[in-house]
Coordinates of C-alpha atoms and ligand atoms in Angstrom, one line a residue:
M1 CA -18.6 12.9 31.1
V2 CA -17.3 10.5 33.6
D3 CA -15.9 11.9 36.9
N4 CA -12.3 13.0 37.2
E5 CA -9.1 11.3 36.4
K6 CA -8.4 9.9 39.9
S7 CA -11.5 7.7 40.0
C8 CA -10.9 6.3 36.5
V9 CA -8.1 3.8 36.2
Y10 CA -8.5 4.0 32.4
K11 CA -7.8 7.7 32.4
N12 CA -4.6 7.2 34.3
R13 CA -1.7 7.1 31.8
D14 CA 0.5 5.4 34.3
A15 CA -1.8 2.5 34.9
P16 CA -1.0 -0.8 33.1
V17 CA -2.6 -1.1 29.7
E18 CA -4.6 -4.2 30.7
A19 CA -5.9 -2.5 33.8
R20 CA -7.0 0.4 31.8
V21 CA -8.8 -1.9 29.3
K22 CA -10.6 -3.8 32.0
D23 CA -11.7 -0.7 33.8
L24 CA -13.0 1.1 30.7
L25 CA -14.7 -2.0 29.4
S26 CA -16.5 -2.5 32.7
Q27 CA -18.1 1.0 32.4
M28 CA -19.3 0.6 28.8
T29 CA -22.9 -0.1 27.8
L30 CA -23.7 -2.5 24.9
P31 CA -24.4 0.4 22.5
E32 CA -21.0 2.0 23.4
K33 CA -19.2 -1.3 22.9
V34 CA -20.9 -1.8 19.5
G35 CA -20.0 1.8 18.7
Q36 CA -16.4 1.1 19.2
M37 CA -16.6 -1.7 16.7
T38 CA -17.9 0.7 14.1
L39 CA -15.6 2.3 11.5
I40 CA -17.4 5.0 9.3
E41 CA -16.5 7.1 6.3
C42 CA -16.0 10.8 7.2
S43 CA -18.7 11.9 4.8
V44 CA -21.3 10.5 7.2
A45 CA -19.5 11.5 10.3
S46 CA -21.0 14.4 12.3
Q47 CA -20.3 15.6 15.8
A48 CA -23.6 14.1 16.9
V49 CA -23.1 10.7 15.3
I50 CA -19.6 10.3 16.7
K51 CA -20.7 11.4 20.2
D52 CA -24.0 9.6 20.3
Y53 CA -22.9 6.3 18.8
S54 CA -19.4 6.4 20.6
I55 CA -18.0 5.7 17.1
G56 CA -14.7 3.8 17.3
G57 CA -13.0 4.8 14.0
L58 CA -13.2 7.0 10.9
L59 CA -11.6 6.8 7.5
N60 CA -11.8 8.7 4.2
R61 CA -12.3 7.1 0.9
A62 CA -10.0 8.5 -1.7
G63 CA -11.2 11.5 -3.6
N64 CA -14.0 13.0 -1.5
W65 CA -12.3 16.1 -0.4
P66 CA -10.7 19.2 -2.0
F67 CA -7.3 17.6 -2.7
E68 CA -5.3 20.6 -4.1
D69 CA -6.6 22.9 -1.5
A70 CA -6.4 20.4 1.3
K71 CA -3.0 21.0 2.8
S72 CA -2.1 18.9 5.8
S73 CA -3.4 21.6 8.2
Y74 CA -6.9 21.2 6.5
W75 CA -6.7 17.5 7.4
A76 CA -5.6 18.2 10.9
D77 CA -8.4 20.6 11.5
M78 CA -11.0 18.1 10.0
I79 CA -9.8 15.1 12.0
D80 CA -9.3 17.1 15.3
G81 CA -12.9 18.3 14.8
F82 CA -14.1 14.7 14.8
Q83 CA -11.8 13.9 17.7
R84 CA -13.2 16.6 19.9
S85 CA -16.7 15.2 19.5
A86 CA -15.5 11.8 20.5
L87 CA -13.7 13.2 23.6
E88 CA -17.0 14.9 24.6
S89 CA -18.8 11.5 24.6
R90 CA -19.8 10.0 28.0
L91 CA -16.6 8.0 28.4
G92 CA -14.4 10.2 26.2
I93 CA -13.0 7.4 24.1
P94 CA -11.0 8.9 21.2
I95 CA -11.6 7.8 17.7
I96 CA -8.8 6.2 15.6
Y97 CA -8.6 7.8 12.2
G98 CA -7.4 5.4 9.4
I99 CA -6.0 6.4 6.0
D100 CA -4.7 4.5 3.0
A101 CA -1.1 5.7 3.4
V102 CA 0.2 2.9 1.2
H103 CA 3.2 4.6 -0.4
G104 CA 3.6 7.7 1.6
N105 CA 0.6 9.7 2.8
N106 CA -0.8 9.6 -0.7
D107 CA -4.2 11.1 0.0
V108 CA -2.7 14.4 1.0
Y109 CA -1.5 17.0 -1.5
G110 CA 2.2 17.7 -1.2
A111 CA 3.0 14.5 0.7
T112 CA 6.1 12.5 -0.3
I113 CA 5.1 9.7 -2.6
F114 CA 7.4 6.7 -2.3
P115 CA 7.7 3.8 -4.9
H116 CA 4.8 1.4 -4.7
N117 CA 5.6 -1.9 -2.9
I118 CA 6.6 -3.9 -6.0
G119 CA 9.4 -1.4 -6.5
L120 CA 10.4 -1.6 -2.8
G121 CA 10.5 -5.3 -3.1
A122 CA 13.1 -4.9 -5.9
T123 CA 15.4 -3.0 -3.5
R124 CA 15.5 -5.9 -1.0
D125 CA 16.6 -3.2 1.4
V126 CA 15.0 -3.9 4.8
D127 CA 16.3 -0.8 6.5
L128 CA 15.2 1.5 3.6
V129 CA 11.7 0.2 4.0
R130 CA 11.8 0.7 7.7
R131 CA 12.9 4.3 7.2
I132 CA 10.1 4.8 4.7
G133 CA 7.7 3.6 7.3
A134 CA 9.0 6.1 9.9
A135 CA 8.8 9.0 7.4
T136 CA 5.3 8.0 6.4
A137 CA 4.3 7.9 10.0
L138 CA 5.4 11.5 10.5
E139 CA 3.4 12.7 7.5
V140 CA 0.3 10.8 8.6
R141 CA 0.4 12.1 12.1
A142 CA 1.0 15.6 10.8
C143 CA -2.4 15.5 9.2
G144 CA -4.0 14.2 12.4
A145 CA -4.5 10.6 11.4
H146 CA -3.4 7.7 13.7
W147 CA -3.6 4.6 11.6
A148 CA -2.2 3.6 8.2
F149 CA -3.8 0.8 6.2
A150 CA -0.4 -0.6 5.5
P151 CA 1.6 -2.7 4.8
C152 CA -0.1 -4.8 2.2
V153 CA 1.7 -8.1 2.7
A154 CA 0.1 -10.0 -0.2
V155 CA 2.4 -12.5 -1.9
V156 CA 1.5 -12.1 -5.5
K157 CA 1.3 -15.3 -7.4
D158 CA 0.4 -13.9 -10.8
P159 CA 1.0 -10.4 -12.3
R160 CA -2.4 -10.4 -13.9
W161 CA -3.8 -9.5 -10.4
G162 CA -4.9 -5.9 -10.3
R163 CA -3.1 -5.4 -6.9
C164 CA 0.2 -6.8 -8.0
Y165 CA 1.9 -3.4 -7.4
E166 CA 0.7 -3.4 -3.8
S167 CA 2.7 -6.6 -3.1
Y168 CA 6.4 -6.6 -2.3
G169 CA 6.9 -9.8 -4.4
E170 CA 6.0 -13.3 -5.5
V171 CA 7.7 -15.2 -2.6
A172 CA 7.0 -15.0 1.1
Q173 CA 10.7 -14.5 1.9
I174 CA 10.8 -11.1 0.1
V175 CA 7.5 -10.0 1.5
S176 CA 8.5 -11.0 5.0
E177 CA 11.7 -9.0 4.8
M178 CA 9.8 -5.9 3.7
T179 CA 7.5 -6.0 6.7
S180 CA 10.1 -3.8 8.3
L181 CA 7.6 -1.1 7.3
V182 CA 5.7 -2.1 10.5
S183 CA 8.6 -1.2 12.7
G184 CA 9.0 2.0 10.8
L185 CA 5.3 3.0 11.1
Q186 CA 4.9 1.9 14.8
G187 CA 8.4 2.2 16.1
E188 CA 10.9 -0.6 17.0
P189 CA 9.5 -3.0 19.6
P190 CA 11.5 -3.3 22.8
K191 CA 13.8 -6.3 23.3
E192 CA 11.3 -7.8 25.8
H193 CA 8.4 -7.4 23.4
T194 CA 5.9 -10.1 24.0
N195 CA 5.1 -11.6 20.6
G196 CA 1.6 -10.6 19.4
Y197 CA 1.1 -7.7 21.8
P198 CA 0.5 -4.4 20.0
F199 CA 3.4 -1.9 20.2
L200 CA 3.8 1.8 19.4
A201 CA 6.9 3.9 20.3
G202 CA 5.1 7.3 20.6
R203 CA 3.6 10.4 19.2
K204 CA 5.4 10.3 15.9
N205 CA 4.2 6.8 15.1
V206 CA 1.1 5.3 13.7
V207 CA -0.9 2.1 14.1
A208 CA 0.0 -0.3 11.2
C209 CA -2.4 -2.6 9.5
A210 CA -1.1 -5.7 7.7
K211 CA -3.5 -6.7 4.9
H212 CA -5.3 -8.5 3.5
F213 CA -5.5 -11.6 5.6
V214 CA -5.0 -14.0 4.0
G215 CA -4.1 -15.2 0.6
D216 CA -5.3 -12.1 -1.3
G217 CA -2.4 -12.4 -3.8
G218 CA -2.8 -16.1 -4.5
T219 CA -6.3 -16.3 -6.1
N220 CA -7.1 -18.7 -8.9
K221 CA -6.6 -16.9 -12.3
A222 CA -5.4 -13.8 -10.4
I223 CA -9.0 -12.7 -10.0
N224 CA -9.2 -9.9 -7.4
E225 CA -11.3 -10.9 -4.4
G226 CA -11.3 -14.4 -5.8
N227 CA -10.5 -17.8 -4.4
T228 CA -7.2 -19.1 -3.3
I229 CA -7.0 -22.8 -3.6
L230 CA -4.3 -24.4 -1.5
P231 CA -3.7 -27.0 1.2
Y232 CA -3.3 -25.4 4.6
K233 CA 0.4 -26.1 4.8
D234 CA 1.0 -24.2 1.5
L235 CA -1.3 -21.3 2.6
E236 CA 0.8 -21.1 5.8
R237 CA 4.1 -21.3 4.1
K238 CA 3.3 -19.0 1.2
H239 CA 0.8 -16.4 2.6
I240 CA 0.6 -16.5 6.4
A241 CA 4.4 -16.3 6.9
P242 CA 4.6 -12.5 6.4
Y243 CA 2.0 -12.0 9.1
K244 CA 4.1 -13.9 11.6
K245 CA 6.9 -11.4 10.9
C246 CA 4.6 -8.5 11.3
I247 CA 3.2 -9.8 14.6
S248 CA 6.8 -10.3 15.9
Q249 CA 7.2 -6.5 15.4
G250 CA 4.2 -5.6 17.5
L251 CA 1.6 -5.3 14.7
S252 CA -1.5 -3.6 16.0
T253 CA -4.2 -4.3 13.4
V254 CA -4.9 -6.8 10.6
M255 CA -7.4 -6.2 7.7
A256 CA -9.3 -9.2 6.5
S257 CA -9.3 -10.1 2.8
Y258 CA -12.3 -10.0 0.5
S259 CA -11.0 -13.2 -1.0
S260 CA -11.8 -16.8 -0.1
W261 CA -9.7 -19.8 0.8
N262 CA -10.8 -23.1 -0.8
G263 CA -14.2 -21.5 -1.4
D264 CA -14.8 -20.0 2.1
K265 CA -14.8 -16.2 2.4
L266 CA -12.1 -14.8 4.8
H267 CA -14.5 -12.3 6.3
S268 CA -16.5 -15.2 7.9
H269 CA -13.6 -17.6 8.4
H270 CA -13.5 -18.5 12.1
F271 CA -10.6 -21.0 11.6
L272 CA -8.2 -18.5 10.0
L273 CA -9.3 -15.3 11.7
T274 CA -9.7 -16.7 15.3
E275 CA -8.0 -20.1 15.6
V276 CA -5.0 -19.3 13.4
L277 CA -4.4 -15.5 13.6
K278 CA -5.5 -14.9 17.2
Q279 CA -5.0 -18.2 19.0
K280 CA -2.1 -19.9 17.1
L281 CA -0.2 -16.8 16.1
G282 CA -1.1 -15.0 19.4
F283 CA -2.2 -11.8 17.7
K284 CA -3.5 -9.4 20.4
G285 CA -4.5 -6.4 18.3
Y286 CA -7.8 -6.1 16.4
V287 CA -9.0 -7.4 13.0
V288 CA -10.8 -4.8 10.9
S289 CA -13.0 -5.7 7.9
D290 CA -12.3 -4.3 4.5
W291 CA -14.6 -1.7 3.0
E292 CA -18.1 -3.2 3.0
G293 CA -16.4 -6.5 3.6
L294 CA -19.4 -7.9 5.5
D295 CA -21.8 -6.8 2.8
R296 CA -19.9 -9.0 0.4
L297 CA -20.6 -12.1 2.4
S298 CA -24.0 -12.3 0.7
D299 CA -25.1 -12.3 -2.9
P300 CA -26.2 -9.7 -3.9
P301 CA -23.8 -7.8 -1.6
G302 CA -25.6 -6.3 1.4
S303 CA -28.6 -8.6 1.2
N304 CA -29.5 -10.3 4.5
Y305 CA -27.1 -7.9 6.1
R306 CA -28.0 -9.0 9.7
N307 CA -26.8 -12.5 8.9
C308 CA -23.6 -11.1 7.4
V309 CA -22.9 -9.2 10.6
K310 CA -23.5 -12.3 12.6
M311 CA -21.2 -14.4 10.5
G312 CA -18.4 -11.8 10.4
I313 CA -18.4 -10.9 14.1
N314 CA -18.6 -14.5 15.2
A315 CA -15.7 -15.5 12.9
G316 CA -13.5 -12.9 14.6
I317 CA -13.9 -9.5 12.9
D318 CA -13.5 -6.9 15.6
M319 CA -14.0 -3.6 13.9
V320 CA -16.3 -3.2 10.8
M321 CA -15.4 -0.8 8.0
V322 CA -19.2 -0.3 7.5
P323 CA -18.6 2.4 6.2
F324 CA -21.9 4.3 5.6
K325 CA -24.9 2.5 7.1
Y326 CA -23.8 2.7 10.7
E327 CA -27.3 2.8 12.1
K328 CA -28.2 -0.5 10.4
F329 CA -24.9 -2.1 11.5
T330 CA -25.2 -1.0 15.2
N331 CA -28.9 -1.9 15.4
D332 CA -28.3 -5.3 13.9
L333 CA -25.4 -6.1 16.1
I334 CA -27.1 -5.0 19.3
D335 CA -30.1 -7.1 18.3
L336 CA -27.8 -10.1 17.6
V337 CA -26.3 -9.8 21.1
E338 CA -29.7 -9.4 22.8
S339 CA -31.0 -12.4 20.9
G340 CA -27.9 -14.5 22.0
E341 CA -26.8 -15.0 18.4
V342 CA -23.6 -13.1 19.1
S343 CA -22.3 -13.6 22.6
M344 CA -21.3 -10.7 24.9
A345 CA -18.0 -12.5 25.4
R346 CA -17.3 -12.1 21.6
I347 CA -18.2 -8.4 21.9
D348 CA -16.0 -7.9 24.9
D349 CA -13.1 -9.7 23.2
A350 CA -13.5 -7.3 20.2
V351 CA -13.7 -4.2 22.3
E352 CA -10.8 -5.2 24.5
R353 CA -8.7 -5.5 21.4
I354 CA -9.7 -2.2 20.1
L355 CA -9.2 -0.4 23.5
R356 CA -5.8 -2.2 23.9
V357 CA -4.6 -0.7 20.6
K358 CA -6.0 2.7 21.4
F359 CA -4.2 2.7 24.8
V360 CA -0.9 1.3 23.4
A361 CA -1.1 3.9 20.6
G362 CA -1.3 6.7 23.2
L363 CA -4.6 8.0 21.7
F364 CA -6.0 8.9 25.1
E365 CA -2.9 11.1 25.8
Y366 CA -2.2 12.3 22.2
S367 CA -5.7 12.5 20.8
L368 CA -5.2 15.6 18.6
A369 CA -2.8 16.4 15.7
D370 CA 0.7 17.5 16.6
R371 CA 1.0 20.6 14.5
T372 CA 4.7 20.7 15.0
L373 CA 4.9 17.8 12.5
L374 CA 3.4 19.8 9.7
P375 CA 6.8 20.8 8.2
T376 CA 7.6 17.1 7.7
V377 CA 5.0 16.8 4.9
G378 CA 6.9 16.5 1.7
C379 CA 10.1 17.8 3.4
K380 CA 13.5 17.6 1.7
E381 CA 14.7 14.8 3.9
H382 CA 11.7 12.6 3.0
R383 CA 12.1 13.4 -0.7
E384 CA 15.7 12.4 -0.6
L385 CA 14.7 9.2 1.1
A386 CA 12.2 8.6 -1.7
R387 CA 14.8 9.4 -4.3
E388 CA 17.1 6.8 -2.7
A389 CA 14.3 4.3 -2.9
V390 CA 13.7 5.0 -6.5
R391 CA 17.4 4.5 -7.3
K392 CA 17.5 1.2 -5.5
S393 CA 14.2 0.0 -7.0
L394 CA 15.2 0.2 -10.7
V395 CA 15.9 -3.1 -12.4
L396 CA 18.2 -3.2 -15.5
L397 CA 16.9 -5.9 -17.8
K398 CA 19.1 -5.2 -20.8
N399 CA 22.2 -3.1 -21.3
G400 CA 23.5 -3.1 -24.8
K401 CA 24.0 -5.9 -27.4
Y402 CA 27.8 -5.9 -27.8
A403 CA 28.9 -3.0 -25.6
R404 CA 27.3 -1.5 -22.6
F405 CA 24.8 1.2 -23.4
L406 CA 24.4 2.6 -19.9
P407 CA 25.3 4.8 -18.2
L408 CA 24.2 7.5 -20.6
N409 CA 26.5 10.5 -21.5
C410 CA 25.0 13.5 -19.7
N411 CA 27.0 15.9 -21.9
A412 CA 25.7 14.5 -25.2
E413 CA 25.0 17.2 -27.8
R414 CA 21.3 16.4 -28.5
I415 CA 19.0 13.8 -27.0
L416 CA 15.4 12.8 -27.6
V417 CA 13.0 12.0 -24.9
V418 CA 9.7 10.4 -25.9
G419 CA 6.7 8.7 -24.5
T420 CA 3.5 9.0 -22.5
H421 CA 5.2 8.5 -19.2
A422 CA 8.2 10.9 -19.6
D423 CA 6.5 13.9 -18.1
D424 CA 3.4 12.7 -16.2
L425 CA 3.7 12.7 -12.4
G426 CA 0.3 10.9 -12.0
Y427 CA 1.4 8.0 -14.2
Q428 CA 4.7 7.9 -12.3
C429 CA 2.8 7.5 -9.0
G430 CA 0.1 5.1 -10.1
G431 CA -3.0 4.2 -8.2
W432 CA -3.7 5.2 -4.6
T433 CA -2.4 8.7 -5.3
K434 CA -4.7 11.7 -4.8
T435 CA -7.6 9.3 -5.5
M436 CA -8.0 5.5 -5.2
Y437 CA -7.6 4.9 -8.9
G438 CA -4.9 7.6 -9.5
Q439 CA -4.9 10.3 -12.1
S440 CA -2.8 11.7 -15.0
G441 CA -0.9 15.0 -14.9
R442 CA 1.0 17.1 -12.4
I443 CA -1.3 16.0 -9.6
T444 CA 1.0 17.0 -6.7
N445 CA 4.5 18.3 -6.0
G446 CA 7.2 16.2 -7.6
T447 CA 9.8 15.6 -10.3
T448 CA 9.0 13.8 -13.5
L449 CA 11.5 11.8 -15.5
L450 CA 11.8 14.6 -18.0
D451 CA 12.3 17.2 -15.2
A452 CA 15.1 15.0 -13.9
I453 CA 16.8 14.5 -17.2
K454 CA 16.8 18.2 -17.8
A455 CA 18.2 18.8 -14.4
T456 CA 21.0 16.4 -14.9
V457 CA 22.3 16.9 -18.5
G458 CA 24.9 19.5 -19.2
D459 CA 24.1 23.1 -20.1
E460 CA 25.2 22.4 -23.7
T461 CA 22.9 19.4 -24.1
E462 CA 19.8 20.0 -26.1
V463 CA 16.8 17.9 -24.9
I464 CA 14.0 17.4 -27.4
Y465 CA 10.8 16.1 -25.8
E466 CA 7.8 14.7 -27.7
K467 CA 5.1 12.7 -26.1
T468 CA 4.5 10.9 -29.4
P469 CA 7.5 10.9 -31.8
S470 CA 6.9 12.9 -35.0
E471 CA 8.0 11.7 -38.4
E472 CA 10.2 14.7 -38.9
T473 CA 11.9 14.2 -35.5
L474 CA 12.6 10.5 -36.4
A475 CA 13.8 11.6 -39.8
A476 CA 16.4 13.7 -38.1
R477 CA 17.6 10.7 -36.2
K478 CA 21.3 11.2 -36.9
S479 CA 21.2 14.5 -34.9
F480 CA 20.5 12.6 -31.7
S481 CA 23.1 10.9 -29.6
Y482 CA 20.5 8.6 -28.0
A483 CA 16.8 8.5 -27.2
I484 CA 15.0 7.7 -23.9
V485 CA 11.5 6.2 -24.4
A486 CA 9.2 6.2 -21.3
V487 CA 6.0 4.2 -21.6
G488 CA 3.9 2.1 -19.3
E489 CA 0.6 1.5 -17.5
L490 CA -2.1 4.0 -16.7
P491 CA -3.1 4.3 -13.0
Y492 CA -5.5 1.7 -11.6
A493 CA -6.5 0.0 -8.4
E494 CA -8.0 -3.3 -7.3
T495 CA -10.3 -5.1 -9.7
M496 CA -9.9 -2.3 -12.3
G497 CA -6.3 -3.5 -12.6
D498 CA -7.1 -7.2 -13.3
N499 CA -5.6 -7.7 -16.7
S500 CA -5.2 -10.9 -18.7
E501 CA -3.0 -9.5 -21.6
L502 CA -0.5 -7.2 -19.9
I503 CA 0.3 -5.3 -23.1
I504 CA 1.9 -1.9 -22.7
P505 CA -1.0 0.5 -23.1
L506 CA -1.2 3.6 -25.4
N507 CA 0.8 1.9 -28.2
G508 CA 3.8 1.7 -26.0
S509 CA 5.5 -1.1 -27.9
E510 CA 4.9 0.7 -31.2
I511 CA 6.5 3.9 -29.8
I512 CA 9.5 2.0 -28.6
T513 CA 10.0 0.2 -32.0
A514 CA 9.5 3.4 -34.0
V515 CA 12.2 5.2 -32.1
A516 CA 14.6 2.3 -31.3
E517 CA 14.9 1.2 -35.0
K518 CA 16.2 4.7 -35.8
I519 CA 18.0 5.9 -32.7
P520 CA 20.0 4.1 -30.0
T521 CA 17.4 3.9 -27.3
L522 CA 16.9 3.4 -23.5
V523 CA 13.4 2.2 -22.7
I524 CA 12.1 2.9 -19.2
L525 CA 8.9 1.0 -18.4
F526 CA 6.6 2.4 -15.7
S527 CA 4.3 -0.4 -14.5
G528 CA 2.9 -2.1 -11.4
R529 CA 4.1 -5.5 -12.6
P530 CA 6.0 -7.4 -15.3
M531 CA 4.5 -6.6 -18.8
F532 CA 4.5 -8.5 -22.1
L533 CA 7.6 -7.4 -24.1
E534 CA 7.3 -7.8 -27.9
P535 CA 10.3 -9.6 -29.4
Q536 CA 11.1 -6.5 -31.5
V537 CA 11.1 -4.3 -28.4
L538 CA 13.6 -6.6 -26.7
E539 CA 15.6 -6.8 -29.9
K540 CA 15.7 -3.1 -30.9
A541 CA 16.0 -1.4 -27.5
E542 CA 19.7 -1.0 -26.6
A543 CA 18.7 -0.9 -22.9
L544 CA 15.6 -1.7 -20.8
V545 CA 14.8 -0.6 -17.3
A546 CA 11.9 -1.6 -15.1
A547 CA 11.0 1.5 -13.0
W548 CA 7.8 0.1 -11.5
L549 CA 5.7 3.0 -10.1
P550 CA 8.4 5.2 -8.6
G551 CA 6.3 8.1 -7.1
T552 CA 7.2 11.8 -6.9
E553 CA 11.0 11.6 -6.9
G554 CA 11.9 11.1 -10.5
Q555 CA 15.4 12.4 -9.9
G556 CA 16.3 8.9 -8.6
M557 CA 16.0 7.6 -12.1
A558 CA 18.4 10.1 -13.6
D559 CA 20.8 9.4 -10.7
V560 CA 21.2 5.9 -12.0
I561 CA 20.8 6.1 -15.8
F562 CA 23.5 8.8 -16.0
G563 CA 25.8 6.8 -13.8
D564 CA 26.0 8.7 -10.5
Y565 CA 24.7 5.5 -8.9
E566 CA 24.8 1.8 -9.8
F567 CA 21.8 -0.3 -10.5
Q568 CA 21.0 -2.6 -7.6
G569 CA 17.4 -3.6 -8.1
K570 CA 16.5 -7.3 -8.5
L571 CA 13.2 -8.6 -9.9
P572 CA 10.7 -9.1 -7.1
A573 CA 8.6 -11.2 -9.5
S574 CA 9.4 -13.4 -12.4
W575 CA 9.2 -11.7 -15.8
F576 CA 7.2 -13.9 -18.2
K577 CA 7.8 -14.5 -21.9
S578 CA 4.1 -14.8 -22.7
V579 CA 0.9 -14.6 -20.5
D580 CA 0.2 -18.2 -21.6
Q581 CA 2.9 -19.2 -19.1
L582 CA 1.1 -17.6 -16.2
P583 CA 1.2 -18.2 -13.3
L584 CA 5.0 -18.9 -13.3
D585 CA 6.1 -20.9 -10.3
I586 CA 9.7 -20.8 -9.3
E587 CA 9.3 -24.1 -7.5
S588 CA 8.1 -25.8 -10.8
N589 CA 10.3 -27.7 -13.2
G590 CA 8.5 -25.8 -16.0
Y591 CA 9.9 -22.5 -14.8
L592 CA 11.1 -20.8 -18.0
P593 CA 10.7 -17.0 -17.5
L594 CA 12.1 -14.3 -19.8
F595 CA 13.9 -12.9 -16.8
P596 CA 13.9 -14.9 -13.5
L597 CA 13.0 -13.8 -10.0
G598 CA 16.1 -12.0 -8.7
F599 CA 17.4 -11.0 -12.1
G600 CA 19.0 -7.6 -12.5
L601 CA 22.0 -6.2 -14.4
G602 CA 24.5 -3.6 -13.4
H603 CA 26.1 -0.8 -15.6
D604 CA 29.0 -3.1 -16.5
S605 CA 26.8 -6.0 -17.5
V606 CA 26.3 -6.3 -21.3
E607 CA 24.5 -9.5 -22.0
N608 CA 20.8 -9.5 -21.5
S609 CA 21.2 -13.0 -20.3
N610 CA 18.0 -14.9 -20.0
T611 CA 19.7 -17.8 -18.1
V612 CA 18.1 -18.6 -14.8
Ligands
LIG701 C1 -10.3 -1.1 -0.1 C2 -9.1 -2.0 0.0 C3 -8.2 -1.8 1.2 C4 -8.3 -0.3 1.7 C5 -9.7 -0.1 2.1 C6 -10.0 1.4 2.6 O1 -11.3 -1.6 -0.8 O2 -9.2 -3.4 -0.3 O3 -6.9 -2.1 0.8 O4 -7.4 -0.1 2.8 O5 -10.7 -0.3 1.0 O6 -9.8 2.3 1.5

């Protein structure tokens, strides 16, 4: 351990950040510097590894911990254990623990799960998204983590992309507005904020991470980790623009994209990572690779790894999400510096950026979890905020043929609720919930659509629920005032979600038609994107609502469909007639969607107008 506080400028919380950075950097050995550039998965992290390698960061990959039994205090104990090891290292540099809190602190049981970004984009509510960021920050800090790998600021060009739901929308303007999540997560920057300098308001905030830089949502044929083919001026206008807005809010970290631009991979793209992001845009935080992002610079991934490290670090990657083979990574990088293939200046630049964020984030002062925040996890206030977000995210696409169908009568005598998604919290939350790919069932605390309907209708109303409508139930069609059919996508993430057909799974269209041709029906579609709507679905359904992936607070849906609140959601992405049209481009003369970008009806609208 280095001597006491007085002799160490970097340990003096009142010293200027840059003086602390300079002082600490000057005392670090090359192995310690390389250690700070190393981000490892917690399954390979031990007290010895963290201490001996001076590891800079830790993360967990979804699913490798006892979810149901792991309350936030479990997480705080685990992360504090790692942190104490780091604080016992020679220079006592704290780790930064990152987590995929992309719609609430979704790795943690009992956390509030907010609508995924595509639904938040439908709200167009900048302040709502900022408040969601602030709530998420509390729930992340409560479990001891310091860094959220959010917001994803992809601009999604084509809904066939498996990460469409992680995008706020198909145009840069919508996505840029929703970057208010950064101010929520990190705190509002001061008036005199110097553009590009990291900023964090205090102990109840977390480091944000805008991802994935850049053009991840614009790849050719919507192939995840594919190739975005654009002239630079269009890349800047369509995909870089949201990062400028994030940086103006004091963004602290950026995650590089697996994808390529005009055939060149982003993880080794010096022009975009260094000349554009760091020099032109003035970004002073650090760039982190994606998971095994350096490995994917070679084919097969991981081959010639030393050369991948050389390309990535020289291009401008500052911290590497290795995440397992930390010995190989550190040995290769030290060797590259000693051989002169990576300059010490590049290493110092990377480490300065990492230390700057750690100082600005207050990690040296607030290294351990603040247990007083534990009651915020899944608290009533946050669930009410999530319920508000659900309400505002719903987009009404059709509301009756000749007379309005919504709002529904909550005192009807008998109603039928049908479908795979009516009573499945896991389906309601989608991917990146509990595990990376998501799961079916009552995976955490929350309210399903069926729960919400039952909680809203009158005591005299009989609610009949069938996951799949039976013949006898449909035969008794005259006994029902109306039906609600809930169908949609199964949870997925990343490449697993790439889909060229976009047909409603589990016979969703057939279920809708079977019910709607017999009983006046409201269809609620749970999906991470616009889906193909069969003509008979559009024709037979009295009303149609896009609910996206609303998360745990299903009561927000009942609030609107029964009329306590008005619809206000507007499409964040164009709704296609046929996948043959994709990608739709609002700037093109051939733009003929089923429902245009920005479309959304209210209770009093009747026509399912398709006019642009
Ligand atoms: C992933 C994703 C990225 C995520 C990271 C850590 O592969 O691309 O969005 O933050 O790994 O889980």
